[in-house]
């Protein structure tokens, strides 16, 4: 039999029913509370923007992924937001351009994309994150990585791992240590991403071969990378990575994959991916970048807690409720609510406490177990 | 001089910058906490649905007002939500059809419409509300009106007024007391809405003339209405109104405009509009209705707190922050945050406490005023 409700929502879009909605709300607030505590002000950009403004700031990122439509008011193409980072960058460059730097902003909201992918068929997701604007130093990156971990912990994630990368590694090495022309840079980056030794050699990237073997647990991998960096072209980056790792060691398992670029096309010197135990795929990512348009340096992270919500929701305790019989004393009910009880009022003789999910009943002014 | 940022967002769409975003967040959470306390479970429907499913449940409500676009996956027309009530009705009729009634659900989220109007140019707004599903009695309506008031109070509104109406008044009277044919019902409703005595008489609605003068403060207006209702056709409605008024008197200024229909086209026997002091226009509305598709009775309200956010934001206290100098003790900083202090860490020698909005500085393990 076909489920008659199956076709009610488009593929990749879904309702969060009470249990899942409660966890999503708790998770979102927990992360925002961590960020607020560390000085990050929430901003709330609109769901819709001019496609052109969104695309420019996405630095060429595929606008094909956006839900787009023509605005009958402006007759221009609008797009539904697929990423709040670009919106926060726009706000930093416009409405908050006069505020002192570093400027700390955070956000939480739904984003949508026109097509899911094999790894994740969702077309709508909750995005929560923070942007530290005006700086992209190791100190900034350490604060951002630490906050990403603290946010995840507050959300209820455990077994957190972070994989560091150096997105501009090849460009940096090609500039002096192991010269490559512009075309070769592209090819070497591609083959390092593909982890294909033969193709890397064929692309003129023989000198880069050791990078294929420099990935792994942070301490070992960073030592290998330092050994490979004879001329010290990477010294400041390696030093930065060590500072970041020092700040968060013990709170997350750290790895380094220095030549990983997939998903970090727009990052500058530093990028990271976050994972949590029991959650398939990545929880989020972050790094240093330059804001599209203004070119201001910035550091930030985004988390997508959808899978975490599903993973933790079974273990979330249900909220207990007190049944208020017909003709109950409203002041007694208000007192219970002030003590953080949840109340469910009978509206007719037919209403029954247990059927309505109550564990207690209001009797003689107090909550009595059923 | 033209403001270069003026054109960055489409007309009717705007960013909430930190001060306003903080108030919007507080206001949204305050209302949700009230609703949660009274047994309303939050649901989180998607931003996008099939236009057809949304339109059917909007009972013919102008789909012209929706942002629409073709889905490349299903090749069907999708729409951005303009009202979460219809989404909650869909959830009640599908995913939660097996849950005991009355079913209490609440929601908060952004909704968008393709065109603003003269009264409100906004094309995106925060909608917060509650739906009590499976019942549309006076007891249900009293709970909903009381919760609308409690939500508004928690949001920070004062001087709340509620205007009651009886959306199916003319149909009820036309069925027995003052007979009208179907065409006349439409005409009489229209002229009562327009408050045009001459046209009302011309439409064959002479008997309905007293309704034009039955609007005003609740006690007087309901007495006039009862006097007009010779045969008792309205007795149960009048009784219902009195029960609702009894429940909330003293918490809001109550008025009755029994023939007001504008905005209540899809309500059944009861509707209400909410106002707050210092906020132009309405804060929201609610009433009894039947869920599109399932035809289940329901009672609910929606609030649109955009103007309230602007009205109260100037009086919201700023959050105090403690500056953490370079090389500070991270444990001391964590202790301050655990005591609900907000901290702002220096990232370089250039960072200055006051410029970053701090009122205190971490010194010898404690927050010292600057």
XYZ file of C-alpha atoms in Angstrom, chain A residues 70-295:
226
model
C 12.040 36.453 -10.748
C 10.911 39.217 -8.420
C 7.774 40.895 -9.806
C 8.673 44.036 -7.840
C 12.260 44.601 -9.005
C 12.033 42.354 -12.098
C 15.394 40.953 -10.997
C 16.286 37.354 -10.164
C 16.098 36.482 -6.499
C 17.528 33.414 -4.787
C 16.736 31.532 -1.624
C 19.808 31.444 0.611
C 21.935 28.308 0.340
C 24.618 29.549 2.744
C 24.431 32.156 5.479
C 28.193 32.784 5.504
C 27.943 34.931 2.383
C 25.091 36.875 3.954
C 27.110 37.540 7.100
C 30.014 38.668 4.893
C 27.686 41.106 3.137
C 26.455 42.455 6.474
C 30.041 42.908 7.694
C 30.902 44.764 4.488
C 27.820 46.997 4.508
C 25.602 47.523 7.561
C 28.429 46.787 10.024
C 31.342 48.174 7.997
C 31.816 50.930 10.584
C 32.019 48.596 13.609
C 35.410 47.956 15.276
C 37.370 44.898 14.157
C 37.679 42.073 14.933
C 33.914 41.844 14.509
C 32.307 38.729 15.950
C 29.020 37.605 14.379
C 27.005 34.405 14.599
C 23.909 33.066 12.917
C 21.471 30.162 12.810
C 18.831 29.518 10.211
C 17.501 27.326 7.476
C 19.254 27.207 4.120
C 18.038 25.477 0.968
C 19.567 24.187 -2.233
C 17.845 23.064 -5.364
C 19.353 19.571 -5.426
C 20.656 17.242 -2.763
C 23.459 14.803 -3.513
C 24.127 11.125 -3.022
C 25.754 11.659 0.344
C 22.975 13.897 1.567
C 19.609 14.019 -0.191
C 18.404 16.905 1.997
C 17.525 20.103 0.205
C 16.972 22.117 3.371
C 19.203 22.205 6.422
C 19.815 24.102 9.619
C 23.083 26.040 9.426
C 24.657 27.430 12.617
C 27.964 29.219 12.651
C 30.258 32.062 13.602
C 32.423 34.498 11.674
C 35.353 36.419 13.108
C 35.779 39.311 10.703
C 38.880 41.434 10.153
C 41.435 38.789 11.046
C 42.714 35.446 9.768
C 45.689 34.871 12.065
C 46.495 31.649 13.902
C 45.009 33.250 17.046
C 41.748 33.859 15.171
C 41.750 30.329 13.772
C 42.415 28.862 17.228
C 39.442 30.769 18.675
C 37.205 29.589 15.829
C 38.259 25.929 16.058
C 37.802 25.978 19.826
C 34.337 27.522 19.450
C 33.337 24.965 16.826
C 34.255 22.218 19.303
C 32.523 23.972 22.223
C 29.380 24.479 20.089
C 29.318 20.824 19.108
C 29.850 19.714 22.695
C 26.982 21.937 23.833
C 24.798 20.435 21.114
C 25.447 17.011 22.613
C 28.060 15.646 20.222
C 30.897 13.483 21.523
C 33.956 11.866 20.019
C 34.752 14.995 18.023
C 37.527 14.842 15.407
C 38.938 17.686 13.410
C 40.843 17.334 10.185
C 43.091 20.324 9.391
C 44.191 21.295 5.920
C 46.250 23.981 4.181
C 44.110 25.030 1.212
C 46.761 27.219 -0.490
C 49.564 24.730 0.086
C 50.351 24.067 -3.580
C 50.306 27.741 -4.555
C 52.634 28.545 -1.653
C 55.122 25.820 -2.521
C 54.898 26.549 -6.251
C 55.794 30.188 -5.648
C 59.334 29.338 -4.487
C 60.214 25.885 -3.187
C 58.944 23.665 -6.008
C 58.182 25.971 -8.948
C 55.165 25.200 -11.142
C 53.500 27.280 -13.823
C 49.851 28.293 -13.444
C 48.584 25.349 -15.481
C 50.682 22.894 -13.488
C 49.397 24.331 -10.209
C 45.866 23.413 -11.272
C 46.901 19.921 -12.374
C 48.987 19.217 -9.267
C 46.165 20.365 -6.991
C 43.749 18.136 -8.859
C 45.944 15.034 -8.655
C 46.765 15.616 -4.984
C 43.024 15.813 -4.342
C 42.587 12.582 -6.282
C 45.539 11.066 -4.376
C 46.820 9.696 -7.701
C 50.633 9.328 -7.574
C 51.030 8.401 -11.250
C 48.980 11.305 -12.537
C 50.719 13.644 -10.097
C 54.111 12.633 -11.517
C 52.781 13.005 -15.084
C 51.511 16.497 -14.279
C 55.045 17.559 -13.341
C 54.360 17.321 -9.628
C 56.983 14.707 -8.702
C 58.338 16.958 -5.985
C 54.891 17.002 -4.395
C 54.651 13.215 -4.046
C 55.571 13.173 -0.325
C 52.423 15.239 0.391
C 50.373 12.168 -0.484
C 51.904 10.474 2.556
C 51.853 13.421 4.950
C 48.223 12.885 6.013
C 47.309 11.316 9.355
C 47.284 11.970 13.099
C 48.257 15.595 13.634
C 51.642 15.301 15.395
C 53.096 12.803 12.933
C 51.637 14.495 9.877
C 52.840 17.949 10.830
C 56.342 16.552 11.483
C 56.353 14.957 8.022
C 55.179 18.228 6.478
C 57.943 20.165 8.269
C 60.508 17.647 7.039
C 59.275 18.120 3.490
C 59.459 21.929 3.764
C 63.214 22.348 3.301
C 63.208 26.053 2.496
C 60.750 27.050 5.208
C 58.131 28.312 2.754
C 55.502 26.689 4.982
C 57.065 27.679 8.309
C 54.446 30.259 9.270
C 51.623 27.892 8.291
C 53.106 24.983 10.251
C 53.586 27.268 13.221
C 49.954 28.369 12.911
C 48.692 24.789 12.757
C 50.664 23.923 15.886
C 49.219 26.910 17.762
C 45.680 25.877 16.825
C 46.321 22.243 17.755
C 47.862 23.258 21.088
C 44.700 25.222 21.927
C 42.266 22.346 21.360
C 44.287 19.193 22.037
C 42.518 16.852 24.431
C 39.099 18.114 23.307
C 39.135 16.555 19.852
C 41.072 13.961 17.904
C 43.219 15.965 15.475
C 44.384 14.934 12.042
C 46.104 16.781 9.213
C 45.627 16.222 5.500
C 47.673 19.156 4.204
C 46.725 18.842 0.535
C 42.991 18.222 0.968
C 41.227 20.916 -1.016
C 37.783 19.542 -1.725
C 35.286 21.952 -0.182
C 37.997 24.482 0.632
C 38.221 26.160 -2.772
C 37.564 29.580 -1.262
C 39.589 29.210 1.920
C 42.985 30.917 2.237
C 45.767 29.405 4.384
C 43.742 27.296 6.827
C 40.739 24.988 6.649
C 39.189 22.315 8.853
C 36.467 19.692 8.740
C 34.587 18.517 11.852
C 33.253 15.054 12.591
C 31.434 13.568 15.572
C 31.019 9.984 16.736
C 27.862 8.295 15.542
C 27.146 10.955 12.919
C 27.711 9.980 9.309
C 29.407 12.515 7.070
C 30.805 15.828 8.239
C 29.260 17.984 10.973
C 30.654 21.127 9.432
C 33.724 22.955 8.285
C 35.535 26.233 8.566
C 38.739 28.138 8.000
C 40.229 31.431 6.934
C 38.973 33.309 3.869
C 38.470 36.709 2.342
C 35.023 38.225 2.192
C 33.764 38.436 -1.398
C 33.574 42.046 -2.554
C 35.323 43.757 0.373
C 38.290 41.331 0.424
